[in-house]
Short mmCIF file of C-alpha atoms and ligand atoms in Angstrom, two decimals:
data_model
loop_
_atom_site.label_atom_id
_atom_site.label_comp_id
_atom_site.label_asym_id
_atom_site.label_seq_id
_atom_site.Cartn_x
_atom_site.Cartn_y
_atom_site.Cartn_z
CA UNK A 1 -1.29 -26.84 18.63
CA UNK A 2 -2.93 -26.24 14.94
CA UNK A 3 -1.04 -23.29 12.93
CA UNK A 4 -3.42 -20.69 11.97
CA UNK A 5 -3.77 -20.33 8.13
CA UNK A 6 -3.91 -17.10 6.57
CA UNK A 7 -5.13 -16.07 2.15
CA UNK A 8 -3.36 -13.14 0.91
CA UNK A 9 -4.74 -11.45 -2.08
CA UNK A 10 -2.01 -9.51 -3.37
CA UNK A 11 1.05 -11.25 -2.13
CA UNK A 12 3.22 -10.36 -4.49
CA UNK A 13 2.76 -6.50 -3.99
CA UNK A 14 4.65 -4.45 -1.47
CA UNK A 15 2.52 -4.56 1.69
CA UNK A 16 1.81 -8.80 0.58
CA UNK A 17 5.27 -9.27 0.72
CA UNK A 18 6.12 -7.67 3.90
CA UNK A 19 2.80 -9.24 5.45
CA UNK A 20 3.54 -12.73 4.17
CA UNK A 21 6.91 -12.44 5.80
CA UNK A 22 5.44 -11.26 9.19
CA UNK A 23 2.97 -14.23 9.44
CA UNK A 24 5.94 -17.03 8.39
CA UNK A 25 6.96 -15.41 11.33
CA UNK A 26 4.17 -15.78 13.80
CA UNK A 27 4.34 -19.59 12.65
CA UNK A 28 1.14 -19.56 9.73
CA UNK A 29 0.33 -21.49 7.16
CA UNK A 30 0.51 -18.76 4.61
CA UNK A 31 -1.32 -18.71 1.17
CA UNK A 32 -0.51 -16.40 -1.48
CA UNK A 33 -2.55 -15.33 -4.58
CA UNK A 34 -1.18 -14.74 -7.24
CA UNK A 35 -2.26 -13.68 -10.74
CA UNK A 36 -1.08 -14.93 -14.64
CA UNK A 37 1.45 -12.84 -15.84
CA UNK A 38 3.59 -12.54 -18.81
CA UNK A 39 6.60 -12.28 -17.05
CA UNK A 40 7.93 -12.82 -13.62
CA UNK A 41 5.97 -10.92 -11.04
CA UNK A 42 7.11 -12.91 -7.98
CA UNK A 43 10.59 -11.20 -7.02
CA UNK A 44 9.28 -9.31 -3.80
CA UNK A 45 8.65 -12.90 -2.26
CA UNK A 46 11.33 -14.99 -4.31
CA UNK A 47 13.42 -14.86 -0.70
CA UNK A 48 10.21 -17.00 0.83
CA UNK A 49 9.49 -19.13 -2.07
CA UNK A 50 9.07 -23.24 -1.49
CA UNK A 51 8.64 -25.80 -4.04
CA UNK A 52 6.00 -28.73 -3.91
CA UNK A 53 8.64 -31.02 -2.82
CA UNK A 54 9.71 -29.08 0.70
CA UNK A 55 8.51 -31.10 3.92
CA UNK A 56 6.20 -28.98 6.25
CA UNK A 57 5.49 -26.57 3.66
CA UNK A 58 3.93 -23.56 4.95
CA UNK A 59 4.11 -21.37 2.20
CA UNK A 60 1.75 -21.65 -0.99
CA UNK A 61 0.95 -20.05 -4.33
CA UNK A 62 -1.97 -20.19 -6.06
CA UNK A 63 -3.32 -18.43 -9.06
CA UNK A 64 -6.09 -16.45 -8.70
CA UNK A 65 -7.72 -12.88 -9.81
CA UNK A 66 -10.09 -10.40 -7.78
CA UNK A 67 -12.09 -10.22 -11.09
CA UNK A 68 -12.57 -13.97 -11.54
CA UNK A 69 -15.25 -15.28 -8.24
CA UNK A 70 -14.75 -18.80 -9.25
CA UNK A 71 -11.30 -19.02 -8.31
CA UNK A 72 -11.90 -16.57 -5.39
CA UNK A 73 -14.36 -19.24 -4.09
CA UNK A 74 -12.89 -21.91 -4.80
CA UNK A 75 -9.37 -20.77 -2.80
CA UNK A 76 -11.53 -19.98 0.31
CA UNK A 77 -13.49 -23.00 0.34
CA UNK A 78 -10.66 -25.49 0.26
CA UNK A 79 -8.54 -24.08 2.85
CA UNK A 80 -10.75 -22.49 5.05
CA UNK A 81 -8.62 -19.82 6.38
CA UNK A 82 -8.85 -18.25 10.10
CA UNK A 83 -7.95 -14.84 8.38
CA UNK A 84 -7.89 -13.33 4.98
CA UNK A 85 -6.43 -10.02 4.03
CA UNK A 86 -7.26 -8.74 0.91
CA UNK A 87 -4.48 -6.39 -0.34
CA UNK A 88 -4.93 -6.52 -3.68
CA UNK A 89 -5.67 -3.68 -6.00
CA UNK A 90 -5.06 -1.49 -8.98
CA UNK A 91 -3.40 0.17 -6.57
CA UNK A 92 -2.17 3.31 -8.58
CA UNK A 93 -4.13 6.60 -8.30
CA UNK A 94 -3.46 8.00 -11.55
CA UNK A 95 -3.64 4.95 -13.49
CA UNK A 96 -6.96 4.57 -12.40
CA UNK A 97 -8.24 7.84 -14.52
CA UNK A 98 -6.84 5.92 -17.26
CA UNK A 99 -8.55 2.68 -16.56
CA UNK A 100 -11.61 3.46 -14.62
CA UNK A 101 -13.43 0.60 -15.14
CA UNK A 102 -11.26 -2.26 -14.49
CA UNK A 103 -10.39 -0.41 -11.39
CA UNK A 104 -13.84 -0.66 -10.25
CA UNK A 105 -13.78 -4.11 -11.39
CA UNK A 106 -10.99 -5.06 -9.01
CA UNK A 107 -11.06 -2.94 -6.48
CA UNK A 108 -14.95 -2.57 -5.46
CA UNK A 109 -16.29 -5.74 -6.76
CA UNK A 110 -13.30 -7.63 -6.18
CA UNK A 111 -13.75 -7.25 -2.71
CA UNK A 112 -17.30 -7.58 -2.76
CA UNK A 113 -16.64 -10.91 -4.30
CA UNK A 114 -14.35 -12.06 -1.51
CA UNK A 115 -17.00 -11.14 1.28
CA UNK A 116 -19.68 -12.92 -0.67
CA UNK A 117 -17.45 -16.28 -0.37
CA UNK A 118 -16.65 -15.32 3.08
CA UNK A 119 -20.48 -15.39 3.78
CA UNK A 120 -21.34 -18.48 2.13
CA UNK A 121 -18.87 -20.61 4.85
CA UNK A 122 -19.70 -22.19 8.06
CA UNK A 123 -16.07 -21.11 9.32
CA UNK A 124 -15.84 -17.78 11.05
CA UNK A 125 -13.03 -16.17 8.62
CA UNK A 126 -11.67 -12.89 10.02
CA UNK A 127 -11.38 -10.32 7.01
CA UNK A 128 -8.87 -7.33 6.87
CA UNK A 129 -10.08 -4.89 3.77
CA UNK A 130 -7.04 -2.38 2.24
CA UNK A 131 -9.18 0.92 2.89
CA UNK A 132 -6.65 3.64 1.99
CA UNK A 133 -6.46 7.56 2.99
CA UNK A 134 -7.22 8.52 -0.66
CA UNK A 135 -11.55 8.05 0.39
CA UNK A 136 -10.41 11.31 2.17
CA UNK A 137 -9.97 12.90 -0.93
CA UNK A 138 -10.73 16.30 -0.84
CA UNK A 139 -10.55 16.44 2.63
CA UNK A 140 -13.46 17.39 4.79
CA UNK A 141 -11.36 18.24 8.20
CA UNK A 142 -7.47 18.02 8.98
CA UNK A 143 -6.18 15.85 10.46
CA UNK A 144 -8.43 12.91 9.32
CA UNK A 145 -9.89 10.12 11.55
CA UNK A 146 -12.34 7.16 11.52
CA UNK A 147 -14.96 10.10 11.65
CA UNK A 148 -14.16 11.95 8.85
CA UNK A 149 -16.53 11.93 5.84
CA UNK A 150 -15.12 10.65 2.39
CA UNK A 151 -14.84 12.84 -0.44
CA UNK A 152 -12.66 10.57 -3.25
CA UNK A 153 -10.86 12.27 -6.15
CA UNK A 154 -10.41 9.34 -8.51
CA UNK A 155 -11.63 6.03 -9.79
CA UNK A 156 -9.47 4.34 -6.85
CA UNK A 157 -10.74 6.35 -4.19
CA UNK A 158 -14.23 5.97 -5.09
CA UNK A 159 -13.74 2.10 -5.85
CA UNK A 160 -12.46 2.07 -2.47
CA UNK A 161 -14.91 3.73 -0.49
CA UNK A 162 -17.40 0.69 -1.93
CA UNK A 163 -15.07 -2.04 -0.60
CA UNK A 164 -15.23 0.32 2.78
CA UNK A 165 -18.85 0.33 3.00
CA UNK A 166 -19.20 -3.46 1.30
CA UNK A 167 -16.83 -4.49 4.52
CA UNK A 168 -18.98 -2.26 6.96
CA UNK A 169 -22.12 -3.98 5.78
CA UNK A 170 -21.46 -7.61 5.60
CA UNK A 171 -19.74 -6.63 8.95
CA UNK A 172 -23.42 -5.80 10.35
CA UNK A 173 -25.59 -7.64 8.44
CA UNK A 174 -23.58 -11.14 8.24
CA UNK A 175 -21.66 -10.60 11.45
CA UNK A 176 -18.26 -11.19 9.95
CA UNK A 177 -15.46 -9.97 11.82
CA UNK A 178 -14.38 -7.95 8.72
CA UNK A 179 -12.42 -4.38 9.16
CA UNK A 180 -11.47 -1.37 7.15
CA UNK A 181 -7.92 -0.62 7.88
CA UNK A 182 -7.83 3.05 7.11
CA UNK A 183 -3.88 3.23 5.86
CA UNK A 184 -1.99 6.81 4.95
CA UNK A 185 0.77 6.32 2.39
CA UNK A 186 3.30 3.74 2.99
CA UNK A 187 6.53 3.19 1.47
CA UNK A 188 9.40 0.56 1.62
CA UNK A 189 12.64 -0.68 -0.55
CA UNK A 190 9.94 -2.59 -2.38
CA UNK A 191 7.51 0.07 -2.96
CA UNK A 192 6.58 -0.02 -6.65
CA UNK A 193 8.51 2.07 -9.00
CA UNK A 194 5.90 4.54 -9.99
CA UNK A 195 5.29 5.79 -6.86
CA UNK A 196 6.64 9.40 -6.18
CA UNK A 197 8.82 7.98 -3.38
CA UNK A 198 10.57 5.08 -5.06
CA UNK A 199 10.42 7.39 -8.63
CA UNK A 200 12.70 10.43 -6.96
CA UNK A 201 14.58 8.08 -4.82
CA UNK A 202 15.64 5.90 -7.62
CA UNK A 203 15.98 8.25 -10.34
CA UNK A 204 17.90 10.92 -7.93
CA UNK A 205 20.44 7.99 -7.14
CA UNK A 206 21.01 7.58 -10.97
CA UNK A 207 21.42 10.74 -11.23
CA UNK A 208 24.40 11.22 -8.51
CA UNK A 209 26.34 8.48 -10.12
CA UNK A 210 25.77 9.53 -13.83
CA UNK A 211 23.33 6.80 -15.04
CA UNK A 212 20.39 9.19 -15.19
CA UNK A 213 20.10 12.81 -16.29
CA UNK A 214 16.66 14.27 -15.49
CA UNK A 215 13.59 13.23 -13.58
CA UNK A 216 10.11 14.20 -14.75
CA UNK A 217 7.29 14.89 -11.72
CA UNK A 218 3.82 16.02 -11.22
CA UNK A 219 2.42 17.98 -8.67
CA UNK A 220 4.99 18.88 -5.99
CA UNK A 221 3.03 20.55 -3.40
CA UNK A 222 1.38 17.99 -2.78
CA UNK A 223 0.84 16.33 1.32
CA UNK A 224 1.41 13.30 2.10
CA UNK A 225 1.50 11.03 5.58
CA UNK A 226 4.10 8.98 4.47
CA UNK A 227 5.31 5.65 6.86
CA UNK A 228 6.87 2.29 6.43
CA UNK A 229 4.99 -0.76 5.00
CA UNK A 230 7.04 -2.76 7.83
CA UNK A 231 5.04 -0.91 10.52
CA UNK A 232 1.61 -0.64 8.68
CA UNK A 233 1.35 -4.11 8.10
CA UNK A 234 2.06 -4.90 11.78
CA UNK A 235 -1.42 -2.80 12.53
CA UNK A 236 -3.18 -4.73 10.06
CA UNK A 237 -2.31 -8.24 11.72
CA UNK A 238 -3.40 -6.64 15.26
CA UNK A 239 -6.68 -5.51 13.58
CA UNK A 240 -7.47 -9.02 13.07
CA UNK A 241 -6.70 -9.94 17.02
CA UNK A 242 -9.03 -7.64 18.43
CA UNK A 243 -12.54 -8.81 20.37
CA UNK A 244 -14.72 -6.66 18.58
CA UNK A 245 -13.66 -5.65 14.56
CA UNK A 246 -13.15 -1.88 14.49
CA UNK A 247 -12.09 -0.06 11.38
CA UNK A 248 -9.22 2.16 12.16
CA UNK A 249 -6.72 4.81 10.61
CA UNK A 250 -3.18 3.85 10.67
CA UNK A 251 -0.88 6.89 9.83
CA UNK A 252 2.36 8.58 11.55
CA UNK A 253 0.30 12.11 12.24
CA UNK A 254 2.73 13.77 10.30
CA UNK A 255 2.46 15.64 6.38
CA UNK A 256 5.11 16.41 4.41
CA UNK A 257 5.50 17.95 0.68
CA UNK A 258 6.68 15.94 -2.24
CA UNK A 259 9.00 18.90 -2.45
CA UNK A 260 10.15 18.46 1.05
CA UNK A 261 10.55 15.15 0.24
CA UNK A 262 12.87 15.40 -2.78
CA UNK A 263 15.02 17.96 -0.28
CA UNK A 264 15.63 15.35 2.41
CA UNK A 265 16.59 12.98 -0.68
CA UNK A 266 18.65 15.52 -2.29
CA UNK A 267 20.78 16.10 1.72
CA UNK A 268 21.33 12.73 1.77
CA UNK A 269 22.52 12.25 -1.15
CA UNK A 270 24.80 15.10 -0.92
CA UNK A 271 23.04 16.88 -4.05
CA UNK A 272 23.21 20.53 -3.98
CA UNK A 273 20.31 21.82 -5.88
CA UNK A 274 18.73 24.94 -6.22
CA UNK A 275 14.93 25.48 -7.02
CA UNK A 276 13.42 27.67 -9.54
CA UNK A 277 9.73 28.82 -10.49
CA UNK A 278 6.59 27.97 -9.53
CA UNK A 279 3.90 25.42 -9.85
CA UNK A 280 4.62 23.33 -12.91
CA UNK A 281 7.75 25.51 -14.26
CA UNK A 282 9.47 24.61 -11.08
CA UNK A 283 12.99 23.13 -11.37
CA UNK A 284 15.73 21.72 -9.60
CA UNK A 285 19.02 22.80 -10.66
CA UNK A 286 22.44 20.52 -10.07
CA UNK A 287 26.31 22.00 -10.81
CA UNK A 288 24.17 24.13 -13.54
CA UNK A 289 22.13 21.54 -14.86
CA UNK A 290 18.25 21.11 -14.47
CA UNK A 291 17.92 17.48 -13.00
CA UNK A 292 14.16 18.13 -12.03
CA UNK A 293 11.46 19.15 -14.26
CA UNK A 294 7.87 19.04 -13.78
CA UNK A 295 5.98 17.82 -16.72
CA UNK A 296 1.59 17.91 -17.31
CA UNK A 297 1.62 13.89 -17.73
CA UNK A 298 2.32 13.04 -14.17
CA UNK A 299 -0.62 15.87 -13.18
CA UNK A 300 -3.82 13.98 -12.21
CA UNK A 301 -6.74 15.50 -13.21
CA UNK A 302 -7.96 15.96 -9.87
CA UNK A 303 -5.39 15.70 -7.19
CA UNK A 304 -5.80 15.19 -3.11
CA UNK A 305 -3.98 17.81 -1.76
CA UNK A 306 -2.88 17.35 1.57
CA UNK A 307 -3.26 14.08 3.73
CA UNK A 308 -2.72 14.12 7.50
CA UNK A 309 -4.00 10.96 9.61
CA UNK A 310 -4.73 11.20 12.98
CA UNK A 311 -3.91 7.23 14.34
CA UNK A 312 -4.93 8.13 18.23
CA UNK A 313 -7.69 5.40 17.86
CA UNK A 314 -5.40 2.45 16.91
CA UNK A 315 -3.12 3.68 19.43
CA UNK A 316 -5.37 3.32 21.93
CA UNK A 317 -6.88 -0.17 20.71
CA UNK A 318 -3.99 -1.98 19.09
CA UNK A 319 -1.20 -0.16 21.20
CA UNK A 320 0.59 0.28 17.80
CA UNK A 321 2.63 3.20 17.23
CA UNK A 322 4.91 3.98 13.73
CA UNK A 323 8.65 2.97 14.49
CA UNK A 324 10.23 4.60 11.47
CA UNK A 325 10.54 8.41 11.13
CA UNK A 326 10.59 9.63 7.23
CA UNK A 327 14.45 9.96 7.49
CA UNK A 328 15.15 6.85 8.21
CA UNK A 329 12.42 5.62 5.85
CA UNK A 330 14.18 7.60 2.91
CA UNK A 331 17.97 6.24 3.98
CA UNK A 332 16.61 2.69 4.09
CA UNK A 333 15.44 3.05 0.68
CA UNK A 334 18.59 4.73 -0.25
CA UNK A 335 20.55 1.96 0.57
CA UNK A 336 18.58 -0.48 -1.09
CA UNK A 337 18.68 1.44 -4.50
CA UNK A 338 22.13 2.43 -3.76
CA UNK A 339 23.06 -1.25 -3.68
CA UNK A 340 21.12 -2.14 -6.41
CA UNK A 341 23.31 0.21 -8.78
CA UNK A 342 26.44 -1.37 -7.57
P1 NAP B 1 1.05 -2.77 -4.61
O1 NAP B 1 2.29 -3.19 -4.26
O2 NAP B 1 0.35 -2.20 -5.82
O3 NAP B 1 0.11 -4.65 -4.54
C1 NAP B 1 -1.07 -4.64 -5.04
C2 NAP B 1 -1.23 -5.93 -5.18
O4 NAP B 1 -2.62 -6.48 -5.98
C3 NAP B 1 -0.29 -6.80 -5.94
O5 NAP B 1 0.16 -8.26 -5.71
C4 NAP B 1 -0.96 -7.27 -7.86
O6 NAP B 1 -0.39 -8.07 -8.05
C5 NAP B 1 -2.34 -7.60 -6.99
N1 NAP B 1 -3.14 -7.14 -8.16
C6 NAP B 1 -3.81 -6.42 -8.78
N2 NAP B 1 -4.75 -6.68 -9.36
C7 NAP B 1 -4.98 -7.35 -9.03
C8 NAP B 1 -5.94 -8.65 -9.55
N3 NAP B 1 -7.39 -8.38 -10.38
N4 NAP B 1 -6.39 -9.44 -8.80
C9 NAP B 1 -5.38 -10.18 -8.05
N5 NAP B 1 -4.30 -9.74 -7.53
C10 NAP B 1 -4.21 -8.39 -8.10
O7 NAP B 1 -0.28 -2.17 -3.54
P2 NAP B 1 0.77 -1.91 -1.97
O8 NAP B 1 1.42 -0.95 -2.17
O9 NAP B 1 1.22 -3.69 -1.52
O10 NAP B 1 -0.73 -1.92 -1.76
C11 NAP B 1 -1.67 -3.06 -1.06
C12 NAP B 1 -3.09 -2.42 -0.47
O11 NAP B 1 -3.23 -1.91 0.15
C13 NAP B 1 -3.61 -2.33 -2.09
O12 NAP B 1 -4.64 -2.23 -2.22
C14 NAP B 1 -3.48 -0.59 -1.88
O13 NAP B 1 -4.50 -0.31 -2.56
C15 NAP B 1 -3.73 -0.27 -0.39
N6 NAP B 1 -3.36 0.88 -0.02
C16 NAP B 1 -1.94 0.99 -0.04
C17 NAP B 1 -1.58 1.98 0.64
C18 NAP B 1 0.53 2.68 0.39
O14 NAP B 1 0.44 3.67 0.44
N7 NAP B 1 0.65 1.53 0.08
C19 NAP B 1 -1.64 2.98 1.64
C20 NAP B 1 -3.02 2.90 1.52
C21 NAP B 1 -4.06 1.20 0.55
P3 NAP B 1 0.87 -8.33 -9.38
O15 NAP B 1 2.21 -8.18 -8.73
O16 NAP B 1 0.36 -9.25 -10.39
O17 NAP B 1 0.77 -6.48 -10.13
O1 G4F B 2 3.18 8.37 -4.70
P1 G4F B 2 1.93 8.37 -5.27
O2 G4F B 2 1.38 7.50 -6.61
O3 G4F B 2 0.78 7.74 -4.35
P2 G4F B 2 -0.68 8.34 -4.02
O4 G4F B 2 -1.55 9.00 -5.25
O5 G4F B 2 -0.51 9.18 -2.49
O6 G4F B 2 -1.79 7.32 -3.66
C1 G4F B 2 -0.79 5.64 -2.64
O7 G4F B 2 -1.10 6.22 -1.71
C2 G4F B 2 -2.73 5.59 -1.05
C3 G4F B 2 -2.80 6.16 0.06
O8 G4F B 2 -2.99 7.80 0.33
C4 G4F B 2 -3.02 4.55 -1.55
F1 G4F B 2 -3.79 4.19 -1.45
C5 G4F B 2 -2.59 4.24 -2.96
O9 G4F B 2 -2.77 2.82 -3.34
C6 G4F B 2 -1.04 4.44 -3.38
O10 G4F B 2 -0.41 3.49 -2.70
O11 G4F B 2 1.54 10.12 -5.38
C7 G4F B 2 1.75 10.57 -3.99
C8 G4F B 2 2.02 12.40 -4.71
C9 G4F B 2 0.45 13.03 -5.47
O12 G4F B 2 -0.28 13.89 -5.00
C10 G4F B 2 1.16 12.69 -6.90
O13 G4F B 2 0.13 13.94 -7.70
O14 G4F B 2 3.16 12.45 -5.09
C11 G4F B 2 2.25 13.29 -6.67
N1 G4F B 2 3.31 13.16 -7.60
C12 G4F B 2 3.77 14.13 -8.38
N2 G4F B 2 4.89 13.71 -9.27
C13 G4F B 2 3.52 12.19 -7.90
C14 G4F B 2 4.11 12.69 -9.23
N3 G4F B 2 3.20 10.96 -8.21
C15 G4F B 2 3.73 10.07 -9.02
N4 G4F B 2 3.64 8.56 -8.94
N5 G4F B 2 4.73 10.28 -9.90
C16 G4F B 2 4.55 11.68 -10.17
O15 G4F B 2 5.61 11.39 -11.05
#
């Protein structure tokens, strides 16, 4: 039987790396798209890299960029994949306030460029768009489900709303099997270093063993619905296996504050901290020294205060549910960090 072929945009990212491994295990031929960078950006996929001389090669990397429609079109038309996963993005919400135009180019127009390339090809390609709970922003209801109206709060969120609707529009206008996975925050040991979970765990592991003195953070009161990337890429794959293309929320149905997250990390690291102060004046003290402080640089011009997903529809249609608790996720991330430190 002919192997299925997939293209992953964003293969070097957290989700791209988990998804590539999942698809290779499922016997796909995987084409990953990477962008040119001045330093090596493939560390998350080095373990599955296959060079040009490998016989029966099933994992290929190609240069491409979501800001460059010619590379997108060339790759899609050359490899005519069964499935395309668009995981590529400028994915940092705070950074999107600093580079709004670039964020919109990649996260909004980038999706349109892929959809246009799919539209112009005869082969029936199934398309997954990495939509996000950030689209709910200033939430209109709690919890958020597929019918909750969007109210994005950042250039990132606004760009993702554009991509969401483009995906819906191309599905309806051109009969393309195109779906939005509305994924709530998901983390893992290979989460980018500047996202809050990884930043906290990395710093507290270093503080515990004397390699760092202090951690500066922003809003500790924000609440997020945090799951594990491994569970979430499995949901992406399932979403392209349905009879009817349907947009789905993928979440854990639980929400915790950044402060609660810190408390759990400290518990597992046996760091007995004491909290003092409120808001931007909040500090965490350990052995008489301030180890966590808030700094205005890490606050956002407009914040998303509370995200809580409701994944009932995905549970019903995909038979999907998260398999990793927040504590299990934290323990896995700490173990990874401590191994690196050693
Ligand atoms: P990530 O770790 O930041 O990975 C983003 C990927 O996109 C990287 O491979 C990056 O390449 C690539 N990329 C960035 N700009 C690009 C461009 N101009 N052209 C081509 N590729 C580009 O993000 P993630 O956490 O894996 O998330 C995957 C997707 O899901 C993103 O679209 C994100 O917005 C969305 N999402 C994430 C979450 C979450 O909690 N993780 C939740 C909902 C939705 P480099 O490695 O070269 O930077
Ligand atoms: O870890 P974060 O940067 O994730 P955020 O903004 O929720 O976005 C992530 O999840 C989205 C899904 O909802 C994705 F679409 C997006 O691509 C990304 O993966 O921040 C989480 C919370 C925020 O409320 C932030 O204000 O943590 C708060 N926070 C407090 N101090 C901080 C910090 N965030 C970061 N990155 N750094 C801090 O020092």
